[in-house]
Amino acid sequence: MTEATGKYSITMPRDIAEAAKARSGPSGLSAYVAAAVARQIERDNLNEIIRVAEAEHGPVTDEEIQALRDQLHQARQEQTQGGANAA
């Protein structure tokens, strides 16, 4: 079942609208804009979660962020190597 849609009028700079239209592909401009707005809502929600967490636990340090990035990089390498070994 598809979600209900509504028709809205928005205003944006012409160059942004033309770039979006050029990139929208077969799904069309409306789908492209809807996806962009959905991503922005996700980012806004994540930023709110971060604000609440930092208010409760303090800010995340650059060192903590780098350590997590290193862990993610390591996990991706292991996953890639495991996939290559399984083939």
Short mmCIF file of C-alpha atoms in Angstrom, two decimals:
data_model
loop_
_atom_site.label_atom_id
_atom_site.label_comp_id
_atom_site.label_asym_id
_atom_site.label_seq_id
_atom_site.Cartn_x
_atom_site.Cartn_y
_atom_site.Cartn_z
CA MET A 1 0.00 0.00 0.00
CA THR A 2 1.37 3.42 -0.93
CA GLU A 3 1.37 6.41 1.34
CA ALA A 4 -1.12 9.18 0.73
CA THR A 5 0.35 12.21 -0.98
CA GLY A 6 -0.57 15.86 -1.07
CA LYS A 7 0.18 18.61 -3.52
CA TYR A 8 2.22 21.53 -2.16
CA SER A 9 3.66 24.68 -3.60
CA ILE A 10 7.21 25.51 -2.54
CA THR A 11 9.59 28.30 -3.41
CA MET A 12 13.32 27.76 -3.84
CA PRO A 13 16.18 29.37 -5.72
CA ARG A 14 15.93 28.69 -9.44
CA ASP A 15 19.46 27.24 -9.71
CA ILE A 16 18.72 24.70 -6.96
CA ALA A 17 15.41 23.76 -8.56
CA GLU A 18 17.02 23.30 -11.97
CA ALA A 19 19.86 21.20 -10.52
CA ALA A 20 17.35 19.02 -8.66
CA LYS A 21 15.24 18.65 -11.79
CA ALA A 22 18.30 17.63 -13.81
CA ARG A 23 19.24 14.99 -11.22
CA SER A 24 15.77 13.71 -10.44
CA GLY A 25 15.82 10.97 -13.04
CA PRO A 26 12.80 8.85 -13.96
CA SER A 27 11.16 9.17 -10.53
CA GLY A 28 10.70 12.89 -11.11
CA LEU A 29 11.29 16.10 -9.22
CA SER A 30 8.59 15.49 -6.61
CA ALA A 31 10.15 12.17 -5.53
CA TYR A 32 13.62 13.74 -5.49
CA VAL A 33 12.49 16.63 -3.30
CA ALA A 34 10.50 14.29 -1.01
CA ALA A 35 13.60 12.12 -0.50
CA ALA A 36 15.73 15.18 0.26
CA VAL A 37 13.21 16.45 2.80
CA ALA A 38 12.99 12.99 4.39
CA ARG A 39 16.79 12.92 4.77
CA GLN A 40 16.73 16.37 6.35
CA ILE A 41 14.07 15.26 8.84
CA GLU A 42 16.26 12.25 9.74
CA ARG A 43 19.23 14.58 10.30
CA ASP A 44 17.12 16.92 12.43
CA ASN A 45 15.94 13.97 14.53
CA LEU A 46 19.51 12.69 14.96
CA ASN A 47 20.71 16.16 15.95
CA GLU A 48 17.98 16.30 18.60
CA ILE A 49 19.08 12.91 19.96
CA ILE A 50 22.68 14.16 20.08
CA ARG A 51 21.63 17.35 21.93
CA VAL A 52 19.71 15.33 24.53
CA ALA A 53 22.55 12.82 24.98
CA GLU A 54 25.18 15.55 25.30
CA ALA A 55 23.04 17.43 27.80
CA GLU A 56 22.86 14.27 29.91
CA HIS A 57 26.38 12.86 29.39
CA GLY A 58 28.48 15.76 28.13
CA PRO A 59 29.85 16.37 24.66
CA VAL A 60 31.60 13.66 22.66
CA THR A 61 35.30 14.42 22.27
CA ASP A 62 37.21 14.42 19.00
CA GLU A 63 39.25 11.51 20.34
CA GLU A 64 36.10 9.46 20.99
CA ILE A 65 34.83 10.20 17.50
CA GLN A 66 38.15 9.18 15.95
CA ALA A 67 38.25 5.95 18.00
CA LEU A 68 34.78 5.04 16.73
CA ARG A 69 35.76 5.87 13.16
CA ASP A 70 38.80 3.62 13.55
CA GLN A 71 36.60 0.79 14.85
CA LEU A 72 34.23 1.21 11.92
CA HIS A 73 37.11 1.23 9.44
CA GLN A 74 38.54 -1.92 11.02
CA ALA A 75 35.16 -3.70 10.94
CA ARG A 76 34.72 -2.79 7.26
CA GLN A 77 38.17 -4.12 6.43
CA GLU A 78 37.47 -7.37 8.26
CA GLN A 79 34.11 -7.69 6.50
CA THR A 80 35.71 -7.10 3.10
CA GLN A 81 38.51 -9.58 3.79
CA GLY A 82 36.04 -12.17 5.09
CA GLY A 83 33.91 -11.78 1.96
CA ALA A 84 36.94 -12.20 -0.27
CA ASN A 85 38.08 -15.29 1.62
CA ALA A 86 34.64 -16.89 1.41
CA ALA A 87 34.50 -16.59 -2.38
#
